[in-house]
Coordinates of C-alpha atoms in Angstrom, one line a residue:
Chain P
M438 CA 95.3 177.5 80.2
S439 CA 92.5 177.3 82.8
L440 CA 92.7 175.4 86.0
V441 CA 89.9 173.2 87.2
I442 CA 89.0 171.6 90.4
R443 CA 88.8 167.9 89.6
K444 CA 87.7 166.8 93.0
Y445 CA 87.5 168.2 96.6
C446 CA 87.4 166.6 100.0
S447 CA 86.4 168.0 103.3
I448 CA 86.7 166.7 106.9
V449 CA 84.9 168.3 109.8
N450 CA 82.7 167.2 112.7
A451 CA 83.5 163.5 112.3
C452 CA 82.3 163.6 108.7
I453 CA 84.2 163.2 105.4
N454 CA 82.7 164.6 102.2
V455 CA 84.0 164.0 98.7
D456 CA 82.6 166.4 96.1
G457 CA 80.0 167.4 98.5
K458 CA 78.7 163.9 99.2
T459 CA 79.3 162.1 102.5
A460 CA 81.9 159.4 102.1
F461 CA 82.2 158.6 105.8
S462 CA 80.8 159.7 109.0
D463 CA 81.4 158.5 112.5
P464 CA 78.2 158.4 114.6
E465 CA 80.1 158.0 117.8
Q466 CA 81.5 161.6 117.6
D467 CA 84.0 160.6 120.2
G468 CA 86.9 163.0 119.6
F469 CA 89.4 163.5 116.8
K470 CA 91.7 160.6 117.7
K471 CA 89.0 157.9 117.5
F472 CA 87.4 159.5 114.5
I473 CA 90.6 159.7 112.4
R474 CA 91.4 156.0 113.2
A475 CA 87.9 154.9 112.3
A476 CA 88.2 156.9 109.0
Y477 CA 91.6 155.3 108.3
R478 CA 90.1 151.9 108.7
H479 CA 87.0 152.7 106.7
F480 CA 89.0 153.7 103.6
E481 CA 91.1 150.5 104.0
T482 CA 94.3 152.5 104.2
D483 CA 97.4 150.3 104.6
Y484 CA 100.1 152.5 105.9
P485 CA 101.3 151.6 109.4
K486 CA 103.4 154.9 109.6
F487 CA 100.0 156.7 110.0
F488 CA 99.9 155.7 113.6
K489 CA 103.2 157.4 114.4
M490 CA 102.0 160.7 113.1
D491 CA 100.8 163.7 115.1
S492 CA 97.2 164.7 114.8
L493 CA 97.8 167.5 112.2
S494 CA 99.7 165.1 110.0
K495 CA 97.1 162.4 110.4
L496 CA 94.4 164.9 109.3
G497 CA 96.5 166.2 106.3
F498 CA 97.5 162.7 105.3
L499 CA 94.1 161.2 105.4
S500 CA 92.6 164.2 103.6
V501 CA 95.0 163.6 100.7
E502 CA 94.4 159.9 100.9
V503 CA 90.6 160.2 100.5
L504 CA 91.0 163.0 97.8
L505 CA 93.2 160.7 95.7
K506 CA 91.2 157.5 96.1
G507 CA 90.6 156.1 92.7
E508 CA 92.9 158.8 91.0
S509 CA 96.4 158.0 89.7
I510 CA 98.0 161.4 89.7
S511 CA 101.5 160.2 90.3
G512 CA 101.5 158.0 87.2
K513 CA 100.1 160.7 84.9
Y514 CA 102.4 163.7 85.4
P515 CA 106.2 163.9 85.6
I516 CA 107.3 163.3 89.2
E517 CA 108.4 166.8 89.8
K518 CA 105.2 168.4 88.4
T519 CA 102.8 167.4 91.2
G520 CA 102.8 169.7 94.2
I521 CA 101.1 170.1 97.6
I522 CA 100.3 173.6 98.7
L523 CA 98.6 173.7 102.1
T524 CA 97.5 176.5 104.4
N525 CA 97.0 176.1 108.2
G526 CA 96.2 178.4 111.1
S527 CA 97.8 176.9 114.3
S528 CA 101.0 175.6 112.7
S529 CA 102.1 172.6 114.8
L530 CA 101.2 174.1 118.1
Q531 CA 99.5 171.0 119.5
V532 CA 102.6 168.9 119.2
D533 CA 104.8 171.9 120.1
E534 CA 103.1 171.9 123.5
K535 CA 103.7 168.2 123.8
H536 CA 107.5 168.7 123.1
W537 CA 107.5 171.6 125.6
D538 CA 106.1 169.3 128.3
T539 CA 109.1 167.0 127.9
I540 CA 111.6 169.8 128.5
R541 CA 109.9 172.3 130.8
N542 CA 111.3 170.6 133.9
R543 CA 115.0 169.8 134.0
E544 CA 114.3 167.0 136.5
Q545 CA 112.0 165.3 134.0
Y546 CA 113.8 166.0 130.8
F547 CA 113.1 163.6 128.0
P548 CA 112.8 165.3 124.6
S549 CA 112.0 162.7 121.9
P550 CA 113.0 162.9 118.3
S551 CA 109.8 161.1 117.1
N552 CA 107.8 163.9 118.7
F553 CA 110.1 166.8 117.8
V554 CA 110.1 165.9 114.0
Y555 CA 106.4 166.8 113.9
T556 CA 106.9 170.3 115.4
L557 CA 106.8 171.7 111.8
P558 CA 103.5 172.2 109.9
N559 CA 105.0 171.1 106.6
I560 CA 105.7 167.5 107.8
M561 CA 102.0 166.7 106.9
A562 CA 102.8 167.7 103.3
G563 CA 106.0 165.7 103.5
E564 CA 104.1 162.6 104.7
A565 CA 101.6 162.9 101.8
A566 CA 104.5 163.5 99.3
I567 CA 106.2 160.3 100.5
R568 CA 103.0 158.2 100.3
H569 CA 102.1 159.3 96.8
E570 CA 105.7 160.0 95.5
F571 CA 104.9 163.7 94.7
R572 CA 108.3 165.4 94.1
G573 CA 106.9 168.8 93.1
E574 CA 106.6 172.0 95.1
N575 CA 105.6 171.4 98.6
T576 CA 104.7 174.4 100.7
V577 CA 102.8 175.2 103.9
L578 CA 101.6 178.8 104.5
I579 CA 100.0 180.1 107.6
S580 CA 96.8 182.1 107.6
E581 CA 94.4 183.0 110.4
G582 CA 91.5 181.2 108.7
F583 CA 90.6 179.7 105.3
D584 CA 92.0 182.2 102.8
A585 CA 90.7 181.6 99.2
E586 CA 92.9 184.3 97.7
L587 CA 96.1 183.0 99.2
I588 CA 95.4 179.4 98.2
F589 CA 94.5 180.5 94.7
N590 CA 97.4 182.9 94.1
I591 CA 100.1 180.6 95.2
T592 CA 98.7 177.6 93.4
D593 CA 97.9 179.6 90.2
L594 CA 101.4 181.1 90.1
A595 CA 103.0 177.6 90.5
F596 CA 101.1 176.5 87.4
K597 CA 101.7 179.7 85.5
T598 CA 105.5 179.5 86.0
G599 CA 105.4 175.9 84.7
S600 CA 106.5 174.5 88.1
L601 CA 103.4 172.3 88.4
E602 CA 101.0 170.5 86.2
S603 CA 98.8 169.1 89.0
C604 CA 98.4 170.1 92.6
I605 CA 96.7 169.3 95.8
C606 CA 95.9 172.5 97.7
G607 CA 93.7 173.8 100.5
W608 CA 93.4 174.2 104.2
V609 CA 94.3 171.7 107.0
E610 CA 93.8 172.9 110.6
Q611 CA 94.0 171.1 113.9
Y612 CA 94.5 172.4 117.4
E613 CA 93.1 170.9 120.6
D614 CA 89.6 169.6 119.9
N615 CA 89.2 171.6 116.7
Y616 CA 89.9 170.2 113.3
E617 CA 88.9 170.8 109.8
S618 CA 90.3 170.3 106.3
L619 CA 89.3 171.2 102.8
L620 CA 91.5 170.0 99.9
F621 CA 91.2 170.5 96.2
L622 CA 92.7 168.5 93.4
V623 CA 93.6 171.0 90.7
E624 CA 94.6 170.2 87.1
Q625 CA 94.9 172.1 83.9
S626 CA 91.9 171.8 81.6
G627 CA 92.9 170.4 78.2
H628 CA 96.2 169.0 79.5
E629 CA 97.1 165.8 77.6
N630 CA 97.4 163.9 80.8
M631 CA 94.1 165.0 82.3
V632 CA 91.2 162.6 82.2
E633 CA 88.2 164.7 81.3
K634 CA 85.3 164.5 83.6
S635 CA 81.8 163.8 82.2
E636 CA 80.1 166.8 83.8
E637 CA 81.1 170.5 83.6
D638 CA 84.6 171.3 85.0
V639 CA 84.5 173.5 88.1
I640 CA 86.8 176.5 87.4
F641 CA 89.6 177.0 90.0
E642 CA 89.1 180.6 91.2
P643 CA 88.9 182.3 94.6
S644 CA 85.1 182.7 94.5
T645 CA 84.6 179.0 93.9
L646 CA 87.0 178.1 96.7
L647 CA 85.1 180.3 99.0
K648 CA 81.7 179.0 97.9
I649 CA 82.8 175.4 98.5
Y650 CA 84.3 176.3 101.9
K651 CA 81.1 177.9 103.0
Q652 CA 79.2 174.9 101.9
E653 CA 81.5 172.3 103.5
L654 CA 83.0 173.7 106.7
Chain G
M582 CA 106.2 189.6 82.5
K583 CA 107.9 192.2 84.8
P584 CA 111.6 191.8 85.7
V585 CA 112.2 191.5 89.4
F586 CA 115.1 193.3 91.1
A587 CA 116.4 192.5 94.6
G588 CA 118.4 194.5 97.1
A589 CA 118.3 196.4 100.4
E590 CA 119.7 193.6 102.4
N591 CA 119.7 193.4 106.2
I592 CA 121.2 190.7 108.3
I593 CA 120.8 190.4 112.1
S594 CA 123.0 187.5 113.4
S595 CA 125.7 186.8 115.8
L596 CA 128.0 188.7 113.4
G597 CA 126.1 192.0 113.7
F598 CA 123.0 194.0 113.0
S599 CA 123.5 195.1 109.4
A600 CA 124.7 193.5 106.1
V601 CA 127.8 195.7 106.2
E602 CA 128.7 194.5 109.7
N603 CA 128.1 190.9 108.9
I604 CA 130.1 191.0 105.6
S605 CA 133.0 192.8 107.3
N606 CA 133.2 190.0 109.9
I607 CA 133.0 187.3 107.3
L608 CA 135.8 189.0 105.3
T609 CA 137.9 189.1 108.5
G610 CA 137.2 185.4 109.1
N611 CA 135.3 185.9 112.4
T612 CA 132.8 183.4 113.4
G613 CA 129.8 184.2 115.6
I614 CA 129.7 180.7 117.0
A615 CA 130.7 180.5 120.7
I616 CA 130.3 178.0 123.5
D617 CA 127.2 178.7 125.5
D618 CA 127.3 177.4 129.0
S619 CA 124.4 179.6 130.3
G620 CA 122.2 176.6 130.8
I621 CA 119.3 178.5 129.3
Y622 CA 119.1 176.5 126.2
F623 CA 120.5 173.2 127.2
P624 CA 121.7 171.6 130.5
S625 CA 125.3 171.3 129.3
A626 CA 127.6 173.6 127.3
L627 CA 127.1 173.7 123.5
P628 CA 128.4 175.9 120.7
L629 CA 125.6 178.3 119.5
S630 CA 125.4 181.3 117.3
K631 CA 123.6 183.9 119.4
V632 CA 122.5 187.5 118.7
D633 CA 123.7 190.0 121.2
Y634 CA 120.4 190.8 123.0
A635 CA 121.8 193.7 125.0
Q636 CA 122.8 195.4 121.8
L637 CA 119.5 194.4 120.1
E638 CA 117.6 196.1 123.0
N639 CA 119.8 199.3 122.7
L640 CA 119.2 199.5 118.9
F641 CA 115.5 198.9 119.3
A642 CA 115.2 201.6 122.0
G643 CA 117.0 204.0 119.7
T644 CA 114.8 203.1 116.7
V645 CA 111.5 202.8 118.4
P646 CA 111.8 204.7 121.7
G647 CA 109.5 203.7 124.6
E648 CA 108.0 200.6 122.9
Q649 CA 110.4 197.9 124.0
G650 CA 107.8 196.2 126.3
K651 CA 105.3 195.8 123.5
F652 CA 107.3 193.4 121.4
T653 CA 108.8 189.9 121.8
M654 CA 112.5 189.4 121.1
L655 CA 111.8 187.9 117.7
E656 CA 109.4 190.7 116.8
K657 CA 112.1 193.2 117.7
M658 CA 114.5 191.5 115.3
F659 CA 111.9 191.6 112.5
I660 CA 111.1 195.2 113.1
L661 CA 114.8 196.3 113.2
S662 CA 115.7 194.2 110.2
I663 CA 112.9 195.5 108.0
T664 CA 113.5 199.1 109.2
D665 CA 117.2 198.8 108.1
A666 CA 116.3 197.3 104.7
L667 CA 113.7 200.1 104.1
Q668 CA 116.4 202.7 104.6
Q669 CA 118.3 201.2 101.6
S670 CA 115.4 201.5 99.3
N671 CA 112.8 204.1 98.2
I672 CA 109.8 201.8 98.3
N673 CA 106.8 202.7 100.4
I674 CA 105.9 200.0 102.9
T675 CA 102.5 201.6 103.5
S676 CA 101.5 201.3 99.9
P677 CA 98.9 198.6 98.7
D678 CA 101.6 197.8 96.1
T679 CA 103.9 196.4 98.8
L680 CA 103.5 192.9 100.3
L681 CA 105.3 191.7 103.3
I682 CA 106.3 188.0 103.5
I683 CA 107.3 186.6 106.8
T684 CA 109.2 183.3 106.9
T685 CA 109.8 181.4 110.1
T686 CA 109.8 177.9 111.5
K687 CA 108.9 178.6 115.1
G688 CA 108.0 182.3 115.5
N689 CA 107.4 183.3 119.1
I690 CA 107.9 179.7 120.4
D691 CA 109.6 181.1 123.5
L692 CA 106.1 182.1 124.6
L693 CA 105.4 178.5 125.6
D694 CA 107.2 179.5 128.8
P695 CA 104.3 180.5 131.1
D696 CA 106.1 183.6 132.4
L697 CA 106.6 185.0 129.0
Q698 CA 103.1 184.0 128.0
K699 CA 101.7 186.0 130.9
E700 CA 103.5 189.1 129.5
F701 CA 102.3 188.8 125.9
G702 CA 99.3 186.5 125.9
K703 CA 99.0 183.0 124.4
Q704 CA 97.5 184.3 121.2
R705 CA 100.9 185.7 120.2
I706 CA 102.3 182.2 119.8
F707 CA 100.2 181.9 116.6
L708 CA 102.4 182.8 113.6
H709 CA 99.6 184.9 112.1
E710 CA 99.3 186.9 115.3
M711 CA 103.1 187.6 115.4
A712 CA 103.0 188.5 111.7
K713 CA 100.1 190.9 112.2
V714 CA 102.0 192.7 115.0
I715 CA 104.9 193.2 112.5
T716 CA 102.8 194.4 109.6
G717 CA 100.8 196.5 112.0
F718 CA 103.9 198.2 113.2
F719 CA 104.8 199.3 109.7
N720 CA 101.2 200.1 108.7
N721 CA 101.3 197.8 105.7
P722 CA 97.7 197.6 104.4
N723 CA 98.0 194.1 102.9
R724 CA 97.4 190.7 104.6
V725 CA 100.8 189.5 105.4
M726 CA 102.0 186.2 103.8
I727 CA 103.5 183.7 106.2
I728 CA 105.6 180.7 105.0
S729 CA 106.5 178.1 107.6
N730 CA 108.1 175.3 105.6
A731 CA 111.0 174.2 107.8
C732 CA 114.5 175.3 106.7
I733 CA 113.5 176.2 103.1
S734 CA 111.0 178.8 104.3
G735 CA 113.3 181.7 103.5
V736 CA 114.2 180.6 100.0
L737 CA 110.5 179.9 99.3
G738 CA 109.7 183.4 100.4
I739 CA 112.1 184.8 97.8
V740 CA 110.7 182.4 95.1
Y741 CA 107.1 183.4 95.8
G742 CA 107.9 187.1 96.1
E743 CA 109.5 186.9 92.6
R744 CA 106.4 185.2 91.2
L745 CA 104.0 187.7 92.8
I746 CA 105.9 190.6 91.3
R747 CA 106.5 189.1 87.9
S748 CA 102.9 188.4 87.5
G749 CA 102.0 192.0 88.4
K750 CA 100.2 191.3 91.6
Y751 CA 102.5 193.6 93.6
R752 CA 105.2 196.1 92.7
N753 CA 107.3 195.4 95.8
V754 CA 107.7 192.5 98.2
I755 CA 109.6 192.6 101.4
V756 CA 110.7 189.2 102.5
S757 CA 111.9 188.9 106.1
G758 CA 112.9 185.6 107.7
G759 CA 113.5 185.2 111.4
D760 CA 113.9 182.5 114.0
L761 CA 115.0 182.6 117.7
M762 CA 117.3 180.5 119.7
S763 CA 115.2 178.6 122.2
E764 CA 115.4 175.7 124.6
F765 CA 112.6 174.2 122.4
I766 CA 114.8 174.0 119.3
V767 CA 118.0 173.1 121.0
S768 CA 116.5 170.2 122.9
G769 CA 114.8 168.9 119.8
F770 CA 117.9 168.9 117.6
Q771 CA 119.9 167.5 120.4
S772 CA 117.4 164.6 120.8
F773 CA 118.1 163.9 117.1
Q774 CA 121.8 163.8 117.9
S775 CA 122.4 166.2 115.1
L776 CA 124.3 169.0 117.0
S777 CA 128.1 169.2 116.8
E778 CA 130.1 169.7 120.0
K779 CA 132.3 172.1 118.0
A780 CA 131.5 174.9 115.6
C781 CA 130.0 173.2 112.5
K782 CA 132.2 172.3 109.6
P783 CA 130.1 172.2 106.4
F784 CA 131.4 169.8 103.7
D785 CA 134.5 169.0 105.8
K786 CA 135.8 165.5 106.4
S787 CA 135.5 165.8 110.2
R788 CA 132.1 167.4 110.2
D789 CA 129.8 165.8 112.8
G790 CA 126.7 167.9 113.0
L791 CA 125.2 171.3 112.8
T792 CA 125.4 174.4 115.0
L793 CA 122.2 176.2 115.7
G794 CA 121.9 179.9 115.2
E795 CA 119.4 182.7 115.4
G796 CA 118.7 185.9 113.6
C797 CA 116.7 187.7 111.0
G798 CA 117.3 188.7 107.4
T799 CA 115.4 190.9 105.0
I800 CA 115.5 191.4 101.2
I801 CA 113.4 193.8 99.2
M802 CA 112.2 192.8 95.8
S803 CA 110.7 195.2 93.3
S804 CA 109.8 195.6 89.7
G805 CA 111.2 199.1 89.8
A806 CA 114.9 199.1 88.9
D807 CA 115.1 202.5 90.6
S808 CA 113.9 201.1 93.9
F809 CA 117.5 200.6 95.2
N810 CA 120.5 202.8 95.6
D811 CA 123.2 200.4 94.4
I812 CA 123.9 197.8 91.7
D813 CA 120.9 196.0 90.4
V814 CA 120.5 192.3 90.8
R815 CA 117.6 190.4 89.3
V816 CA 115.8 187.4 90.7
L817 CA 115.5 185.2 87.7
G818 CA 113.3 182.5 89.3
G819 CA 113.2 179.6 91.6
A820 CA 111.4 176.4 92.5
G821 CA 110.6 174.0 95.3
S822 CA 110.6 170.2 95.4
N823 CA 110.2 167.3 97.7
D824 CA 112.4 164.2 98.2
A825 CA 109.3 162.0 98.8
N826 CA 111.7 159.8 100.7
H827 CA 111.9 160.5 104.4
I828 CA 110.5 163.2 106.8
S829 CA 113.6 163.8 108.8
G830 CA 116.5 162.3 106.7
P831 CA 117.9 163.7 103.5
S832 CA 117.6 161.7 100.3
R833 CA 120.6 159.4 99.6
T834 CA 120.4 160.3 95.9
G835 CA 120.0 164.0 96.1
E836 CA 117.0 163.6 93.7
G837 CA 114.8 166.3 95.3
L838 CA 117.4 169.0 95.5
F839 CA 118.6 168.1 92.0
L840 CA 115.0 168.5 90.7
A841 CA 114.6 171.9 92.4
I842 CA 117.9 173.1 90.9
R843 CA 117.1 171.9 87.5
Q844 CA 113.6 173.5 87.6
A845 CA 115.1 176.8 88.9
M846 CA 117.6 176.8 86.0
N847 CA 114.9 176.0 83.5
L848 CA 112.7 178.9 84.8
A849 CA 115.6 181.2 84.8
G850 CA 116.8 180.1 81.4
I851 CA 120.3 179.5 82.7
I852 CA 122.7 176.7 81.9
P853 CA 125.1 175.3 84.5
E854 CA 128.1 176.9 82.8
K855 CA 126.6 180.4 83.5
I856 CA 126.4 179.9 87.3
D857 CA 129.4 181.7 88.9
S858 CA 128.8 180.8 92.6
I859 CA 126.6 178.7 94.8
S860 CA 125.3 179.5 98.3
A861 CA 124.6 176.0 99.5
H862 CA 122.5 175.0 102.5
G863 CA 125.5 173.0 104.0
T864 CA 124.3 172.2 107.5
A865 CA 127.4 170.1 108.3
T866 CA 125.4 166.9 109.2
D867 CA 126.9 163.9 107.5
Y868 CA 124.0 163.0 105.4
N869 CA 122.9 166.5 104.4
D870 CA 126.2 167.6 103.0
E871 CA 126.7 164.4 101.1
M872 CA 123.2 164.7 99.6
E873 CA 123.9 168.2 98.5
A874 CA 127.2 167.2 96.9
I875 CA 125.4 164.5 94.9
A876 CA 122.7 166.9 93.8
F877 CA 125.2 169.7 92.7
S878 CA 127.3 167.1 90.9
R879 CA 124.3 165.7 89.1
A880 CA 123.3 169.2 88.1
G881 CA 126.7 169.7 86.4
L882 CA 127.9 172.3 89.0
E883 CA 131.0 170.4 90.3
S884 CA 133.4 173.3 89.3
V885 CA 131.3 176.2 90.5
P886 CA 132.7 177.9 93.7
L887 CA 130.4 177.0 96.6
N888 CA 130.1 177.8 100.2
S889 CA 127.9 177.4 103.3
Y890 CA 127.6 180.4 105.6
K891 CA 126.7 178.2 108.5
G892 CA 130.3 178.0 109.8
Y893 CA 129.9 181.8 110.5
I894 CA 126.4 182.1 111.9
G895 CA 125.1 178.6 112.4
H896 CA 121.8 177.3 111.1
T897 CA 119.2 180.0 111.5
L898 CA 116.3 177.8 110.3
G899 CA 113.5 179.8 108.8
A900 CA 115.8 182.8 108.5
A901 CA 118.6 181.0 106.8
G902 CA 117.4 181.3 103.3
V903 CA 116.9 185.1 103.5
I904 CA 120.1 185.7 105.5
E905 CA 122.2 183.6 103.2
A906 CA 120.6 185.1 100.1
A907 CA 121.4 188.6 101.5
I908 CA 125.0 187.6 102.0
S909 CA 125.1 186.2 98.4
L910 CA 123.7 189.5 97.0
R911 CA 126.5 191.4 98.7
S912 CA 129.0 188.8 97.4
M913 CA 127.8 189.4 93.9
K914 CA 127.8 193.2 94.2
M915 CA 131.4 193.1 95.7
N916 CA 132.6 190.5 93.1
M917 CA 134.0 188.6 96.1
L918 CA 133.8 184.9 96.9
F919 CA 133.7 184.3 100.7
R920 CA 135.5 181.4 102.3
S921 CA 133.3 178.5 103.5
A922 CA 134.2 178.6 107.2
G923 CA 135.1 175.3 108.8
Y924 CA 136.1 173.6 105.5
E925 CA 139.6 172.2 105.5
H926 CA 139.6 168.7 104.0
H927 CA 137.1 167.5 101.4
G928 CA 134.5 165.4 103.1
V929 CA 131.9 164.4 100.5
T930 CA 132.2 161.6 97.9
K931 CA 131.5 163.9 95.0
K932 CA 133.8 166.6 93.6
I933 CA 132.4 170.1 94.5
S934 CA 134.4 173.3 94.7
V935 CA 134.1 174.5 98.2
I936 CA 135.7 178.0 98.6
K937 CA 138.8 177.8 100.8
E938 CA 139.9 181.5 100.8
N939 CA 138.2 184.8 100.1
M940 CA 138.9 185.8 96.6
E941 CA 137.9 188.3 94.0
K942 CA 135.9 187.0 91.1
E943 CA 133.4 188.4 88.7
I944 CA 130.1 187.0 89.9
N945 CA 127.2 187.6 87.6
T946 CA 124.9 184.7 88.4
C947 CA 124.4 183.0 91.8
L948 CA 122.4 179.9 92.8
K949 CA 121.0 179.7 96.3
T950 CA 119.6 176.4 97.6
A951 CA 118.0 175.1 100.8
S952 CA 116.8 171.7 102.1
G953 CA 114.9 170.8 105.2
F954 CA 112.8 168.5 107.3
G955 CA 109.8 167.1 105.5
G956 CA 112.0 166.3 102.5
S957 CA 111.7 169.8 101.2
N958 CA 114.1 171.6 98.9
A959 CA 114.2 175.0 97.1
A960 CA 116.5 176.8 94.7
V961 CA 116.6 180.4 93.4
I962 CA 118.8 182.1 90.9
F963 CA 120.1 185.7 91.1
Q964 CA 121.8 187.6 88.3
K965 CA 123.5 191.0 88.1
V966 CA 122.0 193.3 85.5

């Protein structure tokens, strides 16, 4: 069995690339919030819950959305065999600070459940799982920066144990003004459900992940 | 494929600082949940399961003299917990063969407080910084693995540790899960109205919410059967899943948890009839316990003795999976089923067999499950050799 990268998608500096080619860029460059909304509209996403999400979930959600545009992963594999394995550096610190602001002063104490629920980094994976009905393994790991070995090892083992037959994996990071994401759609080459690509398959291995990371982010 | 053994349990909770102390309190029927009216965590009084910080500081001063000021409260828990686990094993934490996995939901979240932040620096809030401090303390040469996946973090740590050893990537994995009681967490859960005004009562008819806890648990896994001093228990395998239903509410059908259990049983090569006990998640919220009961019932596990340890130590979040697995390993080694504290009258629509009294029973195979925010579920299976 060999694993292949079917597709990849990166988001950084108000620009979204798919397989290395620009799919959307926002010339305004006017901060993350405006950019992500413009991107949402550009890809004609129809999912009003998007606007309730925190910035990290918005980034993770839209990254998965763009990656899967034109794919039909959830129809191809058993529902419990598609997973999402994400890595991230700052956890949910941005929204943690927002929650903290609502409780730091007992005279102005107004913690909100709609804010608190996003104080976990795996909510972004949960949002994407709901949207695409992925019921497989769903994990967020924290690393200081993009860690090709970590992403590869965890994803590879989930395939090797038979837990997954397809997976979205990668790096989604957002804190203050900084944001970047790089996601890979990984499938097994030769799997009966996999639609073969016309060009050569890109082998899923740490050196390839690192190469794409350096090229994209 | 290498077999994976597990042992060397440590538990730091409101019931003590070692597995022995925690188990002894559970056997006696003591709960660590008490009303907290300090005002530190919430404006009004609430039941909480708190670690005794004065004793923690004493133990830390005895273990690492003169270094108290260098570490946050949670880091001290991790260091003490891992130190105690290492003493029950002959593995070498400084070897490149040994990986450390840290599982936590919020890490040093108390450092959002400006006064504490001044003391330790803002950088320490980042989970990778906290994890580096811990791995640095023990001189472990590998890049520490950090799992922050809500309340299933601990179980996932065990699942991934098993896979990493089985595939030959590491000989030993130390998985340590920890989370701290904080105003941050208490206010958030209270805003969800998911906290009970009394000690939580998992699976009981009168349950009305969870009780928050704090603590740290550690388990060591190894491909070496001779890594531990006592009876060998194997980790057969585990899996994760997602409900794909709601980010903060459990699935009504139990589908996600059922899938995780079924997948874990498949990977472990175990049929439901072979499972002797279940350590459930059992938070004591209305919807969660009902969801779990449906999932266990669908998985054919209605008659398997089951408990939730949250009636003793509350919900310890990212630590829960490791702490509760550690208690389960002890339960297996002792061949003793522990009473599910707080359970009196059956309160879920499906038949499940919640343990009402401590009793002796041969336990060869045990299932541990967890479910959490984000719709995540995980299950892992242990078996005595």
